[in-house]
PDB file of C-alpha atoms and ligand atoms in Angstrom:
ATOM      1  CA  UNK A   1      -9.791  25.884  21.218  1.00 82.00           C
ATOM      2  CA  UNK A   2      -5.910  25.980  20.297  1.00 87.00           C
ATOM      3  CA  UNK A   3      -4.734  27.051  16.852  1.00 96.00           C
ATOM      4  CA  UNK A   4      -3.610  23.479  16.634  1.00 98.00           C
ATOM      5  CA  UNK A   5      -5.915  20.603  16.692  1.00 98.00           C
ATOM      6  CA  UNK A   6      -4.772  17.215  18.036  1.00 98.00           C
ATOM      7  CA  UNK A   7      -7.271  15.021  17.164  1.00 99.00           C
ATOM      8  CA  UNK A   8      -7.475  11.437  18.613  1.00 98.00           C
ATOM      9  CA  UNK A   9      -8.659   8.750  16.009  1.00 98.00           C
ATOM     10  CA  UNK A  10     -10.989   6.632  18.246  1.00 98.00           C
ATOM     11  CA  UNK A  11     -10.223   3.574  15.540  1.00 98.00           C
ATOM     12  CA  UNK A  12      -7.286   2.421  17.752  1.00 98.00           C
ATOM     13  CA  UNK A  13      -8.980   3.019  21.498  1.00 98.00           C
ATOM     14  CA  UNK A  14     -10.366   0.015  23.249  1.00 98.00           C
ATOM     15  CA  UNK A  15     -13.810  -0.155  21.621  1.00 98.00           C
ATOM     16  CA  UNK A  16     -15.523  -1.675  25.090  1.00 98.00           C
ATOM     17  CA  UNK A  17     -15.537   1.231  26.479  1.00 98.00           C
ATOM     18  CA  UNK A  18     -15.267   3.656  24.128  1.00 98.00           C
ATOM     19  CA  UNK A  19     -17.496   6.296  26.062  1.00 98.00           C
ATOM     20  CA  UNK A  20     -14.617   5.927  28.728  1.00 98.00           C
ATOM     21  CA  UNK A  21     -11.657   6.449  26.270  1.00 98.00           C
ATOM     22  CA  UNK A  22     -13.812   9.309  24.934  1.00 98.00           C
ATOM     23  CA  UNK A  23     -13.396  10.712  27.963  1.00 98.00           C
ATOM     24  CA  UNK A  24     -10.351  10.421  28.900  1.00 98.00           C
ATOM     25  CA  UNK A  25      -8.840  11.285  25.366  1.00 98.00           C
ATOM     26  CA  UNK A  26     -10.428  14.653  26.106  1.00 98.00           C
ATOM     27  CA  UNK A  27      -9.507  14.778  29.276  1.00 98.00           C
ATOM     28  CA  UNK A  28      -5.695  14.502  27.862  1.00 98.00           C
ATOM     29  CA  UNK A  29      -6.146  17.613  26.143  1.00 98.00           C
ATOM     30  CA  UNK A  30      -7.389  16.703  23.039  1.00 98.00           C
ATOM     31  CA  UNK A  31      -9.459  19.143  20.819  1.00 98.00           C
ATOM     32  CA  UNK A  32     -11.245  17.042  18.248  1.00 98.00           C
ATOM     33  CA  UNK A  33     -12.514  13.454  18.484  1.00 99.00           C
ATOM     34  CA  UNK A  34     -11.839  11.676  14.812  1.00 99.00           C
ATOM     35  CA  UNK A  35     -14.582   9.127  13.783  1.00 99.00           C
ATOM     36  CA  UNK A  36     -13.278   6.862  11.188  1.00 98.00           C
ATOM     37  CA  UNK A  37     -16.114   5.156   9.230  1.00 99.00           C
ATOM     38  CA  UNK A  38     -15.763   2.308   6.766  1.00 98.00           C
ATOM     39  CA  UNK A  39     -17.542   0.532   4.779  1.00 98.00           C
ATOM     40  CA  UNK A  40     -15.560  -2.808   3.616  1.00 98.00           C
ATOM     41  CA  UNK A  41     -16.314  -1.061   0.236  1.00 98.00           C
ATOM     42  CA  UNK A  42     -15.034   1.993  -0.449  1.00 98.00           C
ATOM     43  CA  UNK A  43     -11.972   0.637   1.736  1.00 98.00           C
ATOM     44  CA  UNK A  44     -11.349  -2.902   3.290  1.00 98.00           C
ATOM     45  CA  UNK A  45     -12.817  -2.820   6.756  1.00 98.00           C
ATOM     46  CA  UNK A  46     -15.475  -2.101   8.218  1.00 98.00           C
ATOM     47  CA  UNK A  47     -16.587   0.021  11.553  1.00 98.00           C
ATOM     48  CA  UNK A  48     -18.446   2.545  13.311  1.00 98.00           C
ATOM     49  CA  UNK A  49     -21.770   4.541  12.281  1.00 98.00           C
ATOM     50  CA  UNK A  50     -24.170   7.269  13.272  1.00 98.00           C
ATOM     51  CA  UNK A  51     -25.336   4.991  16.391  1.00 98.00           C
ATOM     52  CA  UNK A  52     -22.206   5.275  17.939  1.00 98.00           C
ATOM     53  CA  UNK A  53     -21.455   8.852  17.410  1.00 98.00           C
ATOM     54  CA  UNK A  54     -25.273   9.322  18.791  1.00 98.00           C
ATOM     55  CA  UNK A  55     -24.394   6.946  21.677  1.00 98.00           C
ATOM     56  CA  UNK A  56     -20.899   9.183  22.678  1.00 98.00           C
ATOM     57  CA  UNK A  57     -22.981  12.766  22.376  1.00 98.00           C
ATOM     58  CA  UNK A  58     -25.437  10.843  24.672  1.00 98.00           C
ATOM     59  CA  UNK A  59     -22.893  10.140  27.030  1.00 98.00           C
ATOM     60  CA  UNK A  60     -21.778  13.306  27.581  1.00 98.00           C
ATOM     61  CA  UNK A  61     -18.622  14.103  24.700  1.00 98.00           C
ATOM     62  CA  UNK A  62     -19.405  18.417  24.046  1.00 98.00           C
ATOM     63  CA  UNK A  63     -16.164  17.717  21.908  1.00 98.00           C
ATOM     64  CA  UNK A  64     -16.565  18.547  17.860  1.00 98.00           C
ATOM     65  CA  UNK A  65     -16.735  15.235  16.473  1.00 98.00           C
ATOM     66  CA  UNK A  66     -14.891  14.857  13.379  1.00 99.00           C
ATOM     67  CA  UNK A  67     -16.367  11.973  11.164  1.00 99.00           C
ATOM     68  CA  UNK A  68     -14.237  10.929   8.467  1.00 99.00           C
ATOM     69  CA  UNK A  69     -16.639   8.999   6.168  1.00 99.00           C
ATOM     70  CA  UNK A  70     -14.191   6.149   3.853  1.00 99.00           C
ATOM     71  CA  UNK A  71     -17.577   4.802   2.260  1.00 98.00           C
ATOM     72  CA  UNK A  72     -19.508   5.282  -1.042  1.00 98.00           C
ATOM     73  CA  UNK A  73     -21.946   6.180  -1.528  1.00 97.00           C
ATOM     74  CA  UNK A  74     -21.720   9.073   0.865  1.00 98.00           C
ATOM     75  CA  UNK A  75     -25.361  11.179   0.787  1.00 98.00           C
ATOM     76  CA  UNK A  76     -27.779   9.173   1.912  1.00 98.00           C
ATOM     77  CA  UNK A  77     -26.256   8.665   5.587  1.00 98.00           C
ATOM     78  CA  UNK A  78     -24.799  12.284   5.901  1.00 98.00           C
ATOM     79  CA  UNK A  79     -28.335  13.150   7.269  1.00 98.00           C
ATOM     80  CA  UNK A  80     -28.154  10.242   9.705  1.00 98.00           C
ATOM     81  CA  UNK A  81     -24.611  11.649  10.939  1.00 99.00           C
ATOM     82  CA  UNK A  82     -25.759  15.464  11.309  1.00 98.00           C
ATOM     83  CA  UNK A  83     -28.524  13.999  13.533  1.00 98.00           C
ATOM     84  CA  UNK A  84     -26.409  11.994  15.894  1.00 98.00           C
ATOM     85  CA  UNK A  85     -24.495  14.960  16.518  1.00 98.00           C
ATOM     86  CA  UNK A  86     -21.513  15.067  13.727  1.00 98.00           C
ATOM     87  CA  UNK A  87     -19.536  18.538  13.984  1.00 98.00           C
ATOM     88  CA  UNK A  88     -17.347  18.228  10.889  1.00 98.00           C
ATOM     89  CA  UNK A  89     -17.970  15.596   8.041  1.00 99.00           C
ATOM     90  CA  UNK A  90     -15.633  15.111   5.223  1.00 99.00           C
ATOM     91  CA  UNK A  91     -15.599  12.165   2.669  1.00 99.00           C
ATOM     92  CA  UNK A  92     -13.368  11.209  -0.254  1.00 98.00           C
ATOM     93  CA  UNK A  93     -14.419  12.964  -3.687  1.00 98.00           C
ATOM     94  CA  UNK A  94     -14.013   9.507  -5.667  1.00 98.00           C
ATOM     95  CA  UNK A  95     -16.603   8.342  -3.581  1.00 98.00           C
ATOM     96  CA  UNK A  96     -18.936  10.780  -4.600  1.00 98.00           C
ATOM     97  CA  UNK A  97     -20.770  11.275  -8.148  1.00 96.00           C
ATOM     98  CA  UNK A  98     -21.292  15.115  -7.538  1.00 98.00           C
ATOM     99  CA  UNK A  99     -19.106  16.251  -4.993  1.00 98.00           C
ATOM    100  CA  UNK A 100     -20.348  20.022  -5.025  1.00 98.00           C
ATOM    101  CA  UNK A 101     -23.706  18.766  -4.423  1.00 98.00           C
ATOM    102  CA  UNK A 102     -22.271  16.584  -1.354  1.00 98.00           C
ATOM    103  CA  UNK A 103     -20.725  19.605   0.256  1.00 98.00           C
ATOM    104  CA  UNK A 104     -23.813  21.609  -0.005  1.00 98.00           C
ATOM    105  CA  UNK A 105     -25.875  18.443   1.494  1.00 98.00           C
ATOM    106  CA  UNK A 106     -24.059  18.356   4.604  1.00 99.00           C
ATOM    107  CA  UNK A 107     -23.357  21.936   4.873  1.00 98.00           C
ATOM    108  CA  UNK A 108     -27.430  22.274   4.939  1.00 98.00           C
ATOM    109  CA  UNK A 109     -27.707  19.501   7.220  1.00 98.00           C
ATOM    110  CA  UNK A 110     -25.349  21.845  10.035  1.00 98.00           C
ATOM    111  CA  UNK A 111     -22.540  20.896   9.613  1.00 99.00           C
ATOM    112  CA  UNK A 112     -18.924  22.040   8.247  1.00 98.00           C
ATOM    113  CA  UNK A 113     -17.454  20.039   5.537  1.00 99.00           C
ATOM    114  CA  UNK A 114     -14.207  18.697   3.754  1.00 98.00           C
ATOM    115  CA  UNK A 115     -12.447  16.992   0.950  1.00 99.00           C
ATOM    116  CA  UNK A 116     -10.570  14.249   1.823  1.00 99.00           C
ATOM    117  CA  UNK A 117      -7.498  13.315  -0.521  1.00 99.00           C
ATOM    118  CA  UNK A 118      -6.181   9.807  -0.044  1.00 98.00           C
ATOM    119  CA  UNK A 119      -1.978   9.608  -1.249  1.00 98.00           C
ATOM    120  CA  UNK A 120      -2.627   9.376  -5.021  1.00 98.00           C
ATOM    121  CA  UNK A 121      -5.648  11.271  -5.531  1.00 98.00           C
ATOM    122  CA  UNK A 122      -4.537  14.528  -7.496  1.00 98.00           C
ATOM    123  CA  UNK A 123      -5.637  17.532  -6.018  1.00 98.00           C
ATOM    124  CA  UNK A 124      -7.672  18.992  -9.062  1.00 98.00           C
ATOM    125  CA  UNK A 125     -10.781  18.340  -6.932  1.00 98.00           C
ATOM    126  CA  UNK A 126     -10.210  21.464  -5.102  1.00 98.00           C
ATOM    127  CA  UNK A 127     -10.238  23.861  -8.491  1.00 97.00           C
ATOM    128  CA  UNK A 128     -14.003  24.797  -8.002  1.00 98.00           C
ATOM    129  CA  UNK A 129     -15.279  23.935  -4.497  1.00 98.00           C
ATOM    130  CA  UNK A 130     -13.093  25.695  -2.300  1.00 98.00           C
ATOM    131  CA  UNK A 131     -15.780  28.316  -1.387  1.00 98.00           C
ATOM    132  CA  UNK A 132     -17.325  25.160   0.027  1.00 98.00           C
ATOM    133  CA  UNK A 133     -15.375  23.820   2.376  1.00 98.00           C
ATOM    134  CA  UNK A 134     -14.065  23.612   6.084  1.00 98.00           C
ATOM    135  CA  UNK A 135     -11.360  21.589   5.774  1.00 98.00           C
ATOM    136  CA  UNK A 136      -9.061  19.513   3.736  1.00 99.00           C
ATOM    137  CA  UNK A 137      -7.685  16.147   4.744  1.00 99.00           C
ATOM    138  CA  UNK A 138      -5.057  14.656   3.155  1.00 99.00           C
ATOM    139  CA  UNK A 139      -4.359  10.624   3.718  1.00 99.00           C
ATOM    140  CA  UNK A 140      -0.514   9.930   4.824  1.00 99.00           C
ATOM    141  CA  UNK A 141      -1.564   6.352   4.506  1.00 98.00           C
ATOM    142  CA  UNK A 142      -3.953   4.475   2.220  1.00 98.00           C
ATOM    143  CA  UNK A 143      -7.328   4.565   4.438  1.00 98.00           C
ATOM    144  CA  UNK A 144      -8.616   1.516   6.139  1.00 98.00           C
ATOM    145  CA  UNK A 145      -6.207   0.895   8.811  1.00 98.00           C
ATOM    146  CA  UNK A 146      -4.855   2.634  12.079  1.00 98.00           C
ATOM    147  CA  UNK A 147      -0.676   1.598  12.505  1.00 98.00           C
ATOM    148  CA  UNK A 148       0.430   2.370   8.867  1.00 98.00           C
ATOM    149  CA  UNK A 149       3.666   4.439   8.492  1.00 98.00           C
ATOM    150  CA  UNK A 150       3.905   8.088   7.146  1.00 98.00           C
ATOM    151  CA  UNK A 151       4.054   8.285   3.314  1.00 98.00           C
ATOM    152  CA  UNK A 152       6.768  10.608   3.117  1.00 98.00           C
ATOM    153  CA  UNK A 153       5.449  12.337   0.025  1.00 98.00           C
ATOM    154  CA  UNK A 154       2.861  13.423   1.850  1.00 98.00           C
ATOM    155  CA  UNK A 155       4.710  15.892   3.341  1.00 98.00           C
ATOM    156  CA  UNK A 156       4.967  18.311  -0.206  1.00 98.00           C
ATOM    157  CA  UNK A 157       1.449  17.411  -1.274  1.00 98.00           C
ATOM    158  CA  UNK A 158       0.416  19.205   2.473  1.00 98.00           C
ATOM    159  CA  UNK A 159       2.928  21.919   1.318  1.00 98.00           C
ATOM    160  CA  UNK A 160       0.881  22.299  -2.034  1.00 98.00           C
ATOM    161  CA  UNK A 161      -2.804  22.516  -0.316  1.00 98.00           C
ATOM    162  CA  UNK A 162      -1.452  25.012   1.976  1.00 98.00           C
ATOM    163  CA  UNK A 163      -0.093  27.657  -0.569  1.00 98.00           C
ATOM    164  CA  UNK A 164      -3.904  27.023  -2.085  1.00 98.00           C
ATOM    165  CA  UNK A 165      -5.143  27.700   1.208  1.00 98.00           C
ATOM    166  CA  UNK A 166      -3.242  30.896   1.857  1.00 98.00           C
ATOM    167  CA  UNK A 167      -3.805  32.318  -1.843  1.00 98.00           C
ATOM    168  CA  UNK A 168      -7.663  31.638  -1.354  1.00 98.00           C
ATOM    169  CA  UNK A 169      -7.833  33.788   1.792  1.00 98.00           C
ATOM    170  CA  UNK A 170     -10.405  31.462   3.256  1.00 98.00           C
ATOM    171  CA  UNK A 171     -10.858  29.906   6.491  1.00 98.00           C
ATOM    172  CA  UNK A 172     -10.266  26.376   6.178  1.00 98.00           C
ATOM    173  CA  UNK A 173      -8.184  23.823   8.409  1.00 98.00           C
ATOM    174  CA  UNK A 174      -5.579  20.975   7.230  1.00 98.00           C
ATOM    175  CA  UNK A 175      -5.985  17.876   8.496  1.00 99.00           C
ATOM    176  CA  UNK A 176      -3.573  15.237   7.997  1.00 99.00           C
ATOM    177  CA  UNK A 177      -4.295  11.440   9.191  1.00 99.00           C
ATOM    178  CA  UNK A 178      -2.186   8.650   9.303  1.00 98.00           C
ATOM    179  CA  UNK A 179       1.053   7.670  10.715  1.00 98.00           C
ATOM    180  CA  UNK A 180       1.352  10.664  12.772  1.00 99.00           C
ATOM    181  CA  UNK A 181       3.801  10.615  15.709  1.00 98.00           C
ATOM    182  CA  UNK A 182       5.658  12.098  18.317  1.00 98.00           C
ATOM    183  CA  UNK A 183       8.417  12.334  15.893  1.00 98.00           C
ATOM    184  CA  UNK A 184       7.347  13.452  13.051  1.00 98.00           C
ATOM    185  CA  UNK A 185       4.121  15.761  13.921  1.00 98.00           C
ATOM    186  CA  UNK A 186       7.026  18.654  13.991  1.00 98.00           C
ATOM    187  CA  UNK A 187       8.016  18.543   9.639  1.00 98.00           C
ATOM    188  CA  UNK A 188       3.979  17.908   9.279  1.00 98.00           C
ATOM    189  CA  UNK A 189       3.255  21.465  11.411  1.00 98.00           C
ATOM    190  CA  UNK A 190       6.068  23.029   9.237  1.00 98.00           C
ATOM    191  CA  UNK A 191       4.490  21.753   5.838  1.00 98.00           C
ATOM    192  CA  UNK A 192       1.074  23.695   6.755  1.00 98.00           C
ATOM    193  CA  UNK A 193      -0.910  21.145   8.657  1.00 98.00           C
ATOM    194  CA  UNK A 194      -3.089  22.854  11.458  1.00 98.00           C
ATOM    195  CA  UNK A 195      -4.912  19.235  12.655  1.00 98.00           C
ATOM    196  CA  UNK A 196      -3.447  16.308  13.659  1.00 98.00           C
ATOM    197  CA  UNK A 197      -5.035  12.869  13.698  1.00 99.00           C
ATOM    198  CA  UNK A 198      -3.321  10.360  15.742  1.00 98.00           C
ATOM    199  CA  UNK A 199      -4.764   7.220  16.364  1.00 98.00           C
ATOM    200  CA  UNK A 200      -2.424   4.409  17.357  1.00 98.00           C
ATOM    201  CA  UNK A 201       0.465   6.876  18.570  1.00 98.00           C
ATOM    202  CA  UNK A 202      -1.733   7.678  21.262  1.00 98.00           C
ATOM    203  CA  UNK A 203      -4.192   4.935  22.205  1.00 98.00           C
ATOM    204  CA  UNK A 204      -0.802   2.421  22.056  1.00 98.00           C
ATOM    205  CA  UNK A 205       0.202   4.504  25.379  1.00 98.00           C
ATOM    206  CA  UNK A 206      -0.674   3.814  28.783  1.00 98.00           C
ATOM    207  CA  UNK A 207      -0.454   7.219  29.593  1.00 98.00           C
ATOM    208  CA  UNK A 208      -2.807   9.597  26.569  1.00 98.00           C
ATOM    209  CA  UNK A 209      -1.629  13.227  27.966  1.00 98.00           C
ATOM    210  CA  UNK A 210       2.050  12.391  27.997  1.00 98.00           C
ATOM    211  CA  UNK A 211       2.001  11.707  24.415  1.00 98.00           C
ATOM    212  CA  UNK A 212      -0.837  14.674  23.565  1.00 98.00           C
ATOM    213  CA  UNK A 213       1.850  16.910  25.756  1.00 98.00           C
ATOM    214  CA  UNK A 214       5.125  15.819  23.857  1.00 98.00           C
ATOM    215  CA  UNK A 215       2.874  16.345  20.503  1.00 98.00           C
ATOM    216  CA  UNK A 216       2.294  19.808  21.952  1.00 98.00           C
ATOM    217  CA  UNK A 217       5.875  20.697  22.899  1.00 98.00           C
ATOM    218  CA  UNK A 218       6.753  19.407  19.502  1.00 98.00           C
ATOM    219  CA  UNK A 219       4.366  21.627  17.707  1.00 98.00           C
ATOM    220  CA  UNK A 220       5.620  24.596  19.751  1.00 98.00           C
ATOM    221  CA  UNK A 221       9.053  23.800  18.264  1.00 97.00           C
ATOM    222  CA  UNK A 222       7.814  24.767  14.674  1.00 96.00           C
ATOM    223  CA  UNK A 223       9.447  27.111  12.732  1.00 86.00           C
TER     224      UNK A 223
HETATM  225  C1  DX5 B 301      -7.073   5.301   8.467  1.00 86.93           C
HETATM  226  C2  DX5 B 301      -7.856   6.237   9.336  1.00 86.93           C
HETATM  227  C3  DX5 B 301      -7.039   6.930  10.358  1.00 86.93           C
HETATM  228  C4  DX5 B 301      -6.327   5.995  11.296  1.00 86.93           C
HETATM  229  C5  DX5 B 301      -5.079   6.666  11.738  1.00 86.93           C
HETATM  230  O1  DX5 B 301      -7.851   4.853   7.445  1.00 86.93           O
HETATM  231  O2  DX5 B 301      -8.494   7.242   8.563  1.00 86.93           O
HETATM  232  O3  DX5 B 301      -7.771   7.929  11.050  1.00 86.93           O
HETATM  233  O4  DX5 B 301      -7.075   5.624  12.415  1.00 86.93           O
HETATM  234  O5  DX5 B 301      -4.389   5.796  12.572  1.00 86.93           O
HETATM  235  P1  DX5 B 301      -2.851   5.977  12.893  1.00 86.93           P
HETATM  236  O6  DX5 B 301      -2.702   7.318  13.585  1.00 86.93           O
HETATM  237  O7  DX5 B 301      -2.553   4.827  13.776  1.00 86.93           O
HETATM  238  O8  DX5 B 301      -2.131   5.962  11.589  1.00 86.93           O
HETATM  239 ZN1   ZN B 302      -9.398   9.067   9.582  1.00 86.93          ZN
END
């Protein structure tokens, strides 16, 4: 695996053949395969579920799969997800009436876990789960749609979870998702992110590597 994750939101690839994308995603050099799953509850569309990530482990994807659950409630289907094959699951704590007992649900069901933090949910939900988790994500959009642009603020809030990362001393990744480019993936690297979800910056190109390389190059160019 590299130290940094690039990971492909499959929302923006050409759902007909998703297995195919899937593949050639990876292929591309991706690490992770982000699984955006909505509810047109919790947020204002509406998508994929444990079938489908069932149906690309079938196919052949050996990829973690990275399922980013925008719904609520979140317990009852986090079961459903571990057995189609889910790697990481994270979900959003407002969704959740008892978020510690959440992250200890799908952490006995196999799998890691994470917090995610859409762009004005304070970060006080951290204070007394940390211990519990895999990985933070923090929203540089409002969830629900791929295209949005880059909340700038976004940028200091990832410099804030970081330092809490770092004085914790535990092992646990930053994701961001939304709006992340070519351009831009550099200042995201340098404010502590170590995962990258891109969704339309990638499946908008004819051509996935050349994008997943100049994400790369930019990376390397972190200070
Ligand atoms: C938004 C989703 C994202 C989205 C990102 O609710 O969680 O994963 O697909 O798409 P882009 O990279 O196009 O902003
Ligand atoms: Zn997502």
């Amino acid at each position: 695996m590299n130290e940094n994750w690039i990971a492909p939101s499959i929302l923006s690839a050409n759902f007909a053949k998703l297995g195919e994308e899937v593949d050639n995603v990876l292929k591309a050099g991706a690490d992770v395969v982000h699984f955006d799953v909505m509810d047109n509850h919790f947020v204002p569309n509406l998508t994929i579920g444990p079938l489908v990530c069932e149906a690309l482990k079938k196919h052949g994807v050996t990829a973690p799969i990275d399922v980013h659950l925008m719904i609520e409630p979140v317990d009852r289907i986090i079961p459903d997800f571990a057995k189609a094959g889910a790697d990481i699951i994270t979900f959003h704590p407002e969704a959740s009436v008892h978020i510690d007992r959440t992250l200890q649900l799908i952490k006995d069901n196999g799998c890691k876990a994470g917090l995610v933090f859409n762009p004005g949910t304070p970060l006080h939900y951290l204070d007394y789960v940390m211990d519990k988790l895999d990985m933070i994500l923090l929203m540089s959009v409002n969830p629900g749609f791929g295209g949005q642009s880059f909340i700038p603020s976004s940028l200091d809030k990832l410099r804030q979870v970081r330092t809490r990362i770092d004085d914790s001393g535990l092992n646990i990744r930053l994701e961001i998702d939304g709006g992340v480019k070519t351009d831009n993936i550099r200042a995201i690297k340098e404010a502590g992110a170590d995962t990258f979800v891109a969704g339309s910056a990638i499946f908008s190109q004819p051509d996935y590597k050349k994008v997943i390389d100049e994400m790369r190059a930019e990376l390397a160019k972190a200070g």
